[in-house]
Coordinates of C-alpha atoms in Angstrom, one line a residue:
M78 CA 60.4 112.3 44.6
N79 CA 57.1 112.6 42.9
S80 CA 56.9 114.4 39.6
M81 CA 54.0 116.6 38.7
N82 CA 52.3 116.7 35.4
D83 CA 50.6 119.8 34.0
S84 CA 47.3 119.0 35.8
G85 CA 49.1 119.2 39.2
V86 CA 48.4 115.5 40.0
G87 CA 51.3 113.6 41.4
T88 CA 52.6 110.7 39.3
G89 CA 54.5 108.9 42.0
T90 CA 53.7 105.2 42.4
A91 CA 51.8 103.8 45.3
S92 CA 54.9 102.0 46.5
D93 CA 56.7 105.4 46.6
R94 CA 54.0 106.8 48.9
T95 CA 54.0 103.6 51.0
S96 CA 57.7 103.8 51.4
R97 CA 57.6 107.5 52.3
T98 CA 54.8 106.8 54.8
H99 CA 56.8 103.9 56.3
R100 CA 59.9 106.2 56.7
L101 CA 57.9 108.9 58.3
R102 CA 56.2 106.5 60.7
G103 CA 59.5 104.8 61.6
L104 CA 61.1 108.2 62.3
A105 CA 58.2 109.2 64.5
G106 CA 58.2 105.9 66.4
T107 CA 62.0 106.2 67.0
G108 CA 61.4 109.7 68.1
F109 CA 58.7 108.8 70.6
I110 CA 60.8 106.1 72.2
A111 CA 63.7 108.6 72.4
T112 CA 61.3 111.1 73.9
L113 CA 60.4 108.7 76.7
A114 CA 64.1 108.1 77.3
A115 CA 64.8 111.8 77.4
M116 CA 61.9 112.4 79.8
V117 CA 63.1 109.7 82.2
A118 CA 66.8 110.8 82.0
T119 CA 65.9 114.5 82.6
T120 CA 63.6 113.8 85.5
L121 CA 66.2 111.5 87.1
A122 CA 68.9 114.1 86.7
A123 CA 66.6 116.7 88.2
A124 CA 65.8 114.4 91.1
L125 CA 69.5 113.8 91.6
A126 CA 70.2 117.5 91.6
Q127 CA 67.4 118.0 94.2
A128 CA 68.9 115.3 96.3
V129 CA 72.2 117.1 96.5
G130 CA 70.6 120.4 97.4
V131 CA 69.5 122.2 94.3
D132 CA 66.1 123.9 95.1
F133 CA 65.0 124.8 91.5
E134 CA 63.4 128.0 92.9
V135 CA 63.2 130.6 90.3
P136 CA 63.0 134.1 91.8
D137 CA 60.7 135.5 89.1
G138 CA 57.5 134.4 90.9
G139 CA 59.3 132.5 93.7
E140 CA 58.0 129.1 92.7
T141 CA 59.9 125.9 92.8
I142 CA 59.9 123.8 89.6
P143 CA 58.4 120.4 90.3
L144 CA 60.0 117.2 89.0
S145 CA 56.9 116.5 86.9
G146 CA 57.5 119.9 85.2
F147 CA 60.8 118.7 83.9
A148 CA 59.2 115.6 82.4
V149 CA 56.3 117.6 80.8
V150 CA 58.5 120.3 79.3
T151 CA 61.1 117.7 78.1
G152 CA 58.3 115.7 76.4
L153 CA 56.7 118.8 74.8
F154 CA 60.0 120.0 73.3
S155 CA 61.1 116.5 72.3
V156 CA 57.8 116.2 70.3
V157 CA 58.6 119.5 68.6
G158 CA 62.0 118.0 67.7
I159 CA 60.2 115.0 66.2
V160 CA 58.0 117.2 64.1
M161 CA 61.1 119.1 62.9
A162 CA 62.8 115.9 62.0
V163 CA 59.7 114.6 60.1
A164 CA 59.5 117.9 58.2
F165 CA 63.2 117.8 57.3
L166 CA 62.8 114.2 56.1
R167 CA 59.8 115.1 54.0
W168 CA 61.1 118.4 52.5
S169 CA 64.9 118.6 52.7
A170 CA 67.5 117.1 50.4
R171 CA 69.8 116.8 53.5
P172 CA 67.5 116.1 56.4
A173 CA 70.0 114.9 59.0
E174 CA 72.4 117.8 58.5
R175 CA 69.6 120.4 58.5
F176 CA 68.0 118.8 61.6
V177 CA 71.3 118.7 63.6
W178 CA 72.1 122.3 62.7
T179 CA 68.6 123.5 63.6
A180 CA 68.4 121.4 66.8
V181 CA 71.8 122.4 68.1
S182 CA 71.0 126.1 67.4
L183 CA 67.7 125.9 69.3
T184 CA 69.4 124.1 72.2
A185 CA 72.0 126.9 72.4
I186 CA 69.1 129.4 72.4
S187 CA 67.4 127.4 75.2
L188 CA 70.4 128.0 77.4
V189 CA 69.7 131.8 77.6
P190 CA 66.6 131.8 79.9
P191 CA 68.3 129.9 82.8
L192 CA 71.1 132.5 82.6
L193 CA 68.5 135.3 82.8
S194 CA 66.3 133.8 85.4
G195 CA 68.0 135.3 88.4
A196 CA 68.2 131.9 90.2
N197 CA 71.1 131.0 92.4
T198 CA 74.2 129.5 90.9
A199 CA 73.3 125.9 91.8
T200 CA 69.9 126.2 90.2
T201 CA 71.2 128.0 87.1
T202 CA 73.9 125.4 86.6
A203 CA 71.5 122.5 87.1
L204 CA 69.0 124.1 84.7
L205 CA 71.7 124.5 82.1
G206 CA 72.7 120.8 82.5
L207 CA 69.1 119.8 82.3
H208 CA 68.7 121.5 79.0
L209 CA 71.6 119.5 77.6
V210 CA 70.4 116.1 78.9
P211 CA 67.4 115.7 76.5
A212 CA 69.4 117.3 73.7
T213 CA 72.1 114.5 74.1
V214 CA 69.3 111.9 73.8
M215 CA 67.1 113.4 71.1
I216 CA 69.5 115.0 68.6
P217 CA 71.8 112.0 68.0
T218 CA 68.9 109.5 67.9
L219 CA 66.8 111.5 65.5
A220 CA 69.9 112.4 63.3
Q221 CA 70.8 108.8 63.1
S222 CA 67.3 107.8 62.3
L223 CA 67.2 110.5 59.5
R224 CA 70.4 109.1 58.0
T225 CA 69.1 105.6 57.8
R226 CA 65.8 106.7 56.2
I227 CA 67.1 108.7 53.3
D228 CA 66.2 107.3 49.8

């Protein structure tokens, strides 16, 4: 994008920097809207699971996961996804492909803790599903946004 001369000073034009800043901000804005959607979808899915009898009690400590906990954790990791997407847009030649590969891999890894939690079958199944809900919102949204923002 920007070439460097021997002095180490970037020679890109101001419009190049403005365009890049606009792309990054647009991606972040899209990501934050998707984050809100993922938080709502995950919390509603958790509430529905609770309504049909899933207790979300994790034996390691014996505490029940509150609905607000699903929203907070979904928001936190969705923001991590946005940061990853911005980094790929900024520094990768193929940002959408790299983002999807990384995000899907991290989603698969996130499925391990519920399986190891020792919770009952209903809770484990619900937690696995609740890991996939925000992934189905965030990954396609950010990948599409990355594809539309490439030079």
